[in-house]
Amino acid sequence: MRIGILNSGGDCPGLNAVIHGVVGAADQLGWEVIGFRDGFEGLLPPGDYSVLKPQDTVGILKLGGTILGTTNKGHFAAKIGKGDIAEVPADIVAKAKRTMDQLGIRALVIVGGDGSLTTGLQLYREGWPIIGVPKTIDNDLSATAMTFGFNSAVETVVDGLDRLHTTAESHKRVMVLEVMGRHAGWIALWGGIAGGSNVILLPEIPFNLEKVADFIKNRDAQGHHSTLVVVAEGASMPDGDIVTLDANSGGEVRLGGIGDRISKRLEKLTGKETRSCTLGHLQRGGAPTSLDRILGMRFGVMAVKLAEEGAFGRMVSYQSYHVDSVPIEEAVHKLRLVEVDSELVQAAKAVGICLGD
Ligand code: F6P
């Protein structure tokens, strides 16, 4: 038995832990694992891959990024921006299939986010033996309570806020921190709460900057002269504008810049010195947290179990502390967003955090 693994989309802390899990579990069954490089691109003739043995994965658990390389562009990008679903062309699929057949791959584990799993679903519907593993720091995939990589990103946000606190307090400033997460506010909400942010602005909750400014002025009046603001990159400005770096980059729309915009407006509205900082790819880099290492490893082991059962078209899923699986179609096309009335949002409000609404 020979199975393949590839990761696709942005890199993410914990990818190597999945590879470690897949290779270890497959080896126990006497199976061979082929690792394709640079996402689906590695499937294109002549094929870019190598055999992965347990000795190849020694020490990778603690490494960020992925030993296989990845891409969120290229021939298989099935997503062109919010809601625009594109299909991978038939000639590309046929070429990749030839590599699968030549190598005798009996199951292909795709470790990816919404876009990559959409490609996986298309391939599964065309008869490929696909097993999905959910990956994204954004934590925005339906049908899994958590994706690996999210916890590591949140830890980076918390570390950033811990550092910003000191400058904010010393200079009596407003400090705005822009964080990733695409169209979902999970990183902003978790990172913001854990990092002690006073204001958290999410894509899911339209905000009013005058209200945020009043909140900051009130804090000032009560003797709290510094304020930390976390804003999700995918939040909309009050006029509905989503701030992008590059609307047409050949893949998904690239978000970024809202932190600066908000910072300037808040400075005008409050009269307080305000600075902004964008965490950017620091959130995706570096070693995975122990939680992400374990989650990634468990996801890899479950992917091999699904292959053993011939449970193709399914995605590994984390629910109520258990790793299980769901049909891939339940996980894609619909982002899992922060629920406005959820207990977590209510808890944030209950401790006095301003969400701008
Ligand atoms: O989906 C993960 C993510 O890091 C998003 O949070 C962010 O918007 C995007 O990828 C950045 O992508 P890139 O690395 O292509 O700039």
Coordinates of N, CA and C in Angstrom, one line a residue, residues 137-138 153-154 156-158 160-161 164 174-189 191-192 197 199-203 207 227-237 241-246 253-264 266 274-284:
I137 N -4.5 28.8 10.2 CA -4.4 29.6 11.4 C -5.7 30.4 11.7
D138 N -6.5 30.5 10.6 CA -7.7 31.4 10.7 C -8.8 30.7 11.5
A153 N -0.9 30.8 16.4 CA -1.1 32.2 15.9 C -1.6 33.1 17.1
V154 N -2.6 32.5 17.9 CA -3.1 33.3 19.0 C -2.0 33.6 20.0
T156 N 1.1 34.1 19.4 CA 1.9 35.2 18.9 C 1.2 36.6 19.1
V157 N -0.1 36.6 18.9 CA -0.9 37.8 19.1 C -0.8 38.2 20.6
V158 N -0.9 37.2 21.5 CA -0.8 37.5 22.9 C 0.5 38.1 23.3
G160 N 2.5 39.6 21.3 CA 2.6 41.0 20.7 C 1.9 42.0 21.6
L161 N 0.7 41.6 22.1 CA -0.1 42.6 22.9 C 0.7 42.8 24.3
L164 N 3.1 45.4 23.5 CA 2.5 46.7 23.2 C 2.0 47.4 24.4
V174 N -2.8 55.2 22.5 CA -3.6 54.1 21.9 C -2.8 53.3 21.0
M175 N -2.7 52.0 21.1 CA -2.0 51.1 20.2 C -2.9 50.2 19.5
V176 N -2.9 50.2 18.2 CA -3.8 49.4 17.4 C -2.9 48.2 16.8
L177 N -3.4 47.0 17.0 CA -2.7 45.8 16.5 C -3.6 45.2 15.4
E178 N -3.1 45.1 14.2 CA -3.9 44.4 13.1 C -3.4 42.9 13.1
V179 N -4.4 42.0 13.1 CA -4.0 40.6 13.1 C -4.7 39.9 11.9
M180 N -4.2 38.7 11.6 CA -4.7 37.9 10.5 C -6.0 37.3 10.8
G181 N -6.5 36.4 9.9 CA -7.7 35.7 10.2 C -8.6 35.7 9.0
R182 N -8.2 36.4 7.9 CA -9.0 36.6 6.7 C -10.4 37.1 7.1
H183 N -11.5 36.4 6.7 CA -12.8 37.0 6.9 C -13.4 36.6 8.2
A184 N -12.7 35.9 9.0 CA -13.1 35.4 10.3 C -12.4 36.1 11.5
G185 N -13.0 36.4 12.6 CA -12.4 37.1 13.7 C -11.9 36.3 14.8
W186 N -11.6 35.0 14.5 CA -11.2 34.1 15.7 C -9.9 34.5 16.3
I187 N -8.9 34.8 15.4 CA -7.6 35.1 16.0 C -7.7 36.4 16.7
A188 N -8.4 37.4 16.2 CA -8.6 38.7 16.9 C -9.3 38.5 18.2
L189 N -10.3 37.7 18.2 CA -11.1 37.6 19.5 C -10.3 36.8 20.5
G191 N -7.0 36.1 20.6 CA -5.8 36.8 20.9 C -6.1 38.1 21.7
G192 N -7.1 38.8 21.3 CA -7.4 40.0 22.0 C -7.9 39.8 23.4
S197 N -6.6 43.0 25.5 CA -7.0 44.2 24.7 C -8.3 44.8 25.2
V199 N -10.2 46.9 23.2 CA -11.1 47.0 22.1 C -10.8 45.9 21.2
I200 N -11.8 45.2 20.7 CA -11.6 44.1 19.6 C -12.6 44.3 18.5
L201 N -12.1 44.5 17.3 CA -12.9 44.8 16.2 C -12.9 43.6 15.2
L202 N -14.0 43.1 14.9 CA -14.1 41.8 14.2 C -14.9 42.0 12.8
P203 N -14.6 41.1 11.9 CA -15.4 41.2 10.6 C -16.9 40.9 10.9
F207 N -18.7 47.9 13.3 CA -18.3 48.7 14.4 C -18.5 50.2 14.0
T227 N -4.8 52.6 25.8 CA -5.9 51.6 25.3 C -5.3 50.7 24.2
L228 N -5.5 49.5 24.3 CA -5.1 48.5 23.2 C -6.3 48.2 22.4
V229 N -6.1 48.3 21.1 CA -7.1 47.9 20.1 C -6.6 46.8 19.2
V230 N -7.4 45.7 19.1 CA -7.0 44.6 18.2 C -8.1 44.7 17.0
V231 N -7.6 44.7 15.8 CA -8.5 44.7 14.7 C -8.2 43.6 13.8
A232 N -9.2 42.8 13.3 CA -9.0 41.7 12.4 C -8.8 42.3 11.0
E233 N -7.9 41.7 10.3 CA -7.6 42.3 8.9 C -8.8 42.3 8.0
G234 N -9.8 41.4 8.3 CA -10.9 41.3 7.4 C -12.1 42.1 7.9
A235 N -12.0 42.9 8.9 CA -13.1 43.7 9.4 C -13.4 44.8 8.4
S236 N -14.6 45.2 8.3 CA -15.0 46.2 7.3 C -14.9 47.6 8.0
M237 N -14.5 48.6 7.3 CA -14.5 50.0 7.8 C -16.0 50.3 8.0
D241 N -16.2 49.3 3.6 CA -15.0 49.0 2.9 C -14.1 47.9 3.5
I242 N -13.8 46.9 2.8 CA -12.8 45.9 3.3 C -11.4 46.4 2.8
V243 N -10.4 46.5 3.6 CA -9.2 47.1 3.2 C -8.3 46.0 2.7
T244 N -7.8 46.2 1.4 CA -7.0 45.2 0.8 C -5.6 45.7 0.4
L245 N -4.7 44.8 0.3 CA -3.3 45.2 -0.1 C -3.3 45.2 -1.7
D246 N -4.0 44.2 -2.2 CA -3.8 44.0 -3.6 C -5.1 43.2 -4.0
V253 N -8.0 37.3 -2.4 CA -7.8 38.7 -2.2 C -6.8 38.9 -1.0
R254 N -5.9 39.8 -1.0 CA -4.9 40.0 0.1 C -5.4 41.1 1.0
L255 N -5.7 40.7 2.2 CA -6.2 41.7 3.1 C -5.1 42.4 3.9
G256 N -5.3 43.6 4.3 CA -4.3 44.3 5.1 C -4.5 45.8 5.0
G257 N -4.1 46.5 6.1 CA -4.1 48.0 6.0 C -5.2 48.6 6.9
I258 N -6.1 47.8 7.4 CA -7.2 48.4 8.2 C -6.6 49.0 9.5
G259 N -5.6 48.4 10.1 CA -5.0 48.9 11.3 C -4.6 50.4 11.2
D260 N -3.9 50.7 10.1 CA -3.4 52.0 9.9 C -4.6 53.0 9.7
R261 N -5.6 52.6 9.0 CA -6.7 53.5 8.7 C -7.4 53.8 10.0
I262 N -7.6 52.8 10.8 CA -8.4 53.0 12.1 C -7.5 53.8 13.0
S263 N -6.3 53.6 13.0 CA -5.4 54.3 13.9 C -5.5 55.8 13.6
K264 N -5.4 56.2 12.3 CA -5.5 57.6 12.0 C -6.8 58.2 12.4
L266 N -8.9 57.2 14.8 CA -9.0 57.3 16.2 C -8.2 58.4 16.8
T274 N -1.8 57.9 18.7 CA -2.2 56.6 18.4 C -1.2 56.0 17.4
R275 N -0.9 54.8 17.6 CA 0.1 54.1 16.7 C -0.5 52.7 16.3
S276 N -0.1 52.3 15.1 CA -0.6 51.0 14.7 C 0.6 50.1 14.3
C277 N 0.3 48.8 14.4 CA 1.3 47.8 14.2 C 0.6 46.6 13.6
T278 N 1.2 46.0 12.6 CA 0.6 44.9 11.9 C 1.5 43.6 12.2
L279 N 0.9 42.6 12.7 CA 1.7 41.4 13.1 C 2.1 40.6 11.8
G280 N 1.2 40.5 10.9 CA 1.5 39.9 9.6 C 1.9 38.4 9.7
H281 N 2.9 38.1 9.0 CA 3.3 36.6 8.9 C 4.0 36.1 10.1
L282 N 4.3 37.0 11.1 CA 4.8 36.5 12.4 C 3.9 35.5 13.0
Q283 N 2.6 35.7 12.6 CA 1.5 34.8 13.2 C 1.6 33.4 12.6
R284 N 2.2 33.3 11.4 CA 2.2 32.0 10.8 C 3.5 31.3 11.0

